[in-house]
Coordinates of C-alpha atoms in Angstrom, one line a residue:
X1 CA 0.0 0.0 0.0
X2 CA 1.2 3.4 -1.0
X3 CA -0.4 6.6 -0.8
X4 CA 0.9 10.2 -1.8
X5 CA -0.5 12.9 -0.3
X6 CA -0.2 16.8 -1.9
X7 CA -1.4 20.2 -1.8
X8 CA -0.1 21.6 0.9
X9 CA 1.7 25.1 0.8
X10 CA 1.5 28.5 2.6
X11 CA -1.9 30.3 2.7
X12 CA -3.3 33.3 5.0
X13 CA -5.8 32.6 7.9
X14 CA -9.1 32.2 6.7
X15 CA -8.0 30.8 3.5
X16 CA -8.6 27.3 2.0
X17 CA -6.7 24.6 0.8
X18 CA -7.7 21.2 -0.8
X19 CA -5.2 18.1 0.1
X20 CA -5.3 15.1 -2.0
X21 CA -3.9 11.6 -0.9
X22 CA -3.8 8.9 -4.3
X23 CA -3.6 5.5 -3.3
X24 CA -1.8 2.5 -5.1
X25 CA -0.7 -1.6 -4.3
X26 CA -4.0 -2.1 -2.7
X27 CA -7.9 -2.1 -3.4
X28 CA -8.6 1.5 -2.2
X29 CA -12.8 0.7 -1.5
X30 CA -11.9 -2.0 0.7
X31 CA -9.8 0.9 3.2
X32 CA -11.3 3.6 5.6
X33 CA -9.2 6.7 4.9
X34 CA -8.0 9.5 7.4
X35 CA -6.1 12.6 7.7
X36 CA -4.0 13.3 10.8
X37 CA -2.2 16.2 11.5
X38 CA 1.1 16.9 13.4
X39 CA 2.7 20.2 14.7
X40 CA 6.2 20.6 15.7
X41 CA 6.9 19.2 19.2
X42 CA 3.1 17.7 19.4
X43 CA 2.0 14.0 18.8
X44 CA -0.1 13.1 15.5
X45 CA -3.7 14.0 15.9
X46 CA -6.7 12.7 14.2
X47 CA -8.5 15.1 11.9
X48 CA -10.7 13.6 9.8
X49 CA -12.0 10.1 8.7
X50 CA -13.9 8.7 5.5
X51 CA -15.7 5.3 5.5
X52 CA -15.1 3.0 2.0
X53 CA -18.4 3.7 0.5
X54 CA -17.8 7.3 1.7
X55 CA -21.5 7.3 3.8
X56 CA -19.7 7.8 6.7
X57 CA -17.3 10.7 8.2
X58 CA -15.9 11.7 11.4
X59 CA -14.3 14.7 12.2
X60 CA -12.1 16.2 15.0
X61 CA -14.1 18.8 17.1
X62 CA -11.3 21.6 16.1
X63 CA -11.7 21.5 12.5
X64 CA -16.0 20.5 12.5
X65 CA -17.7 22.9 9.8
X66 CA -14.3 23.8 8.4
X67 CA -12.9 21.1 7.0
X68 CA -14.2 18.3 4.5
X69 CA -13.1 14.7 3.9
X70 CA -13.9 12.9 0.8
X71 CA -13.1 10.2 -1.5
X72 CA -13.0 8.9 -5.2
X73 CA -13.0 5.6 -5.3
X74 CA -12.7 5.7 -9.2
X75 CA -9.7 7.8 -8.7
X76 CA -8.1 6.2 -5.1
X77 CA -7.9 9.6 -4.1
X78 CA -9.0 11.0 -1.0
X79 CA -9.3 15.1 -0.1
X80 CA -9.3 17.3 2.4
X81 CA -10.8 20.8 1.7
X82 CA -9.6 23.2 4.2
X83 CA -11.8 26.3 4.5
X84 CA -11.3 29.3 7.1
X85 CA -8.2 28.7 8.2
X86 CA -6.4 29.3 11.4
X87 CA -2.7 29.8 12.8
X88 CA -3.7 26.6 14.6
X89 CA -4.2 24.7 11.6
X90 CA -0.4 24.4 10.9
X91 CA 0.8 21.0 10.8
X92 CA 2.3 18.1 8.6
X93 CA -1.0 16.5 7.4
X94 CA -1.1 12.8 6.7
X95 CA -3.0 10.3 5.0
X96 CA -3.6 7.0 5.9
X97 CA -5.7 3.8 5.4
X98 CA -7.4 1.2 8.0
X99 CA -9.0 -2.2 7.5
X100 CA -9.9 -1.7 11.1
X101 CA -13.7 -1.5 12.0
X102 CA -12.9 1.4 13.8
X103 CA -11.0 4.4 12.4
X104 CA -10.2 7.2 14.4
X105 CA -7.0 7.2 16.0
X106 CA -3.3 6.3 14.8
X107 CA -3.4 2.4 16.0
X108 CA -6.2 2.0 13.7
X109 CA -4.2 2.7 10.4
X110 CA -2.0 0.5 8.6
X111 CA -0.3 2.8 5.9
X112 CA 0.7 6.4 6.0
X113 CA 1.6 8.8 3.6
X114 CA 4.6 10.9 3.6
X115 CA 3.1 13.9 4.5
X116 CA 2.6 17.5 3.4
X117 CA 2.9 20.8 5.0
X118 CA 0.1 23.3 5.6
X119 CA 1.1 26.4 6.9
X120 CA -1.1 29.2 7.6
X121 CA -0.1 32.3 8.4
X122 CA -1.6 35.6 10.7

């Protein structure tokens, strides 16, 4: 399983970004998919989550009615659309993908991206 994530860059508060993460090696509608984010000095923290089908989402309460998760399975990509952003939102985002019922925190993934950096600034 590999996944790619991109997008990231430098953008003022209460701008918006769009991440994508494509997948490849695996069957991409059989994974839940989640973003994670991680700020220098802090551990990796959960942001979003997409079930297969894409019915089902979860979100983080520090990002809820800013940020979107969705998928293509056509495509194995997933997004993140970032609106309003904050200071707070800078971090190394990650993708990864779980075969675990549950999908919400780190344990529960199985393959991570590499990463990309979304810095926001005052």
């Amino acid at each position: 399983v590999q996944l790619q994530a991109s997008g990231g860059g430098l953008v003022q508060a209460g701008g918006s970004v769009r991440l994508s993460c494509a997948a490849s090696g695996h069957i991409f509608s059989n994974s839940n998919m989640g973003w994670f984010r991680q700020a220098p000095g802090e551990e990796r923290k959960f942001v979003a989550s997409v079930s297969r089908t894409g019915s089902t989402t979860y979100y983080a309460d520090s990002v809820k009615g800013r940020f979107t998760i969705s998928r293509d399975n056509a495509k194995n990509t997933v997004y993140l659309q970032m609106n309003s952003l904050k200071p707070e939102d800078t971090a190394v985002y990650y993708c990864a993908a779980s075969a675990s019922t549950y999908y919400l925190r780190v344990p529960d993934f199985h393959s991570w991206g590499q990463g990309t950096q979304v810095t926001v600034s005052s």
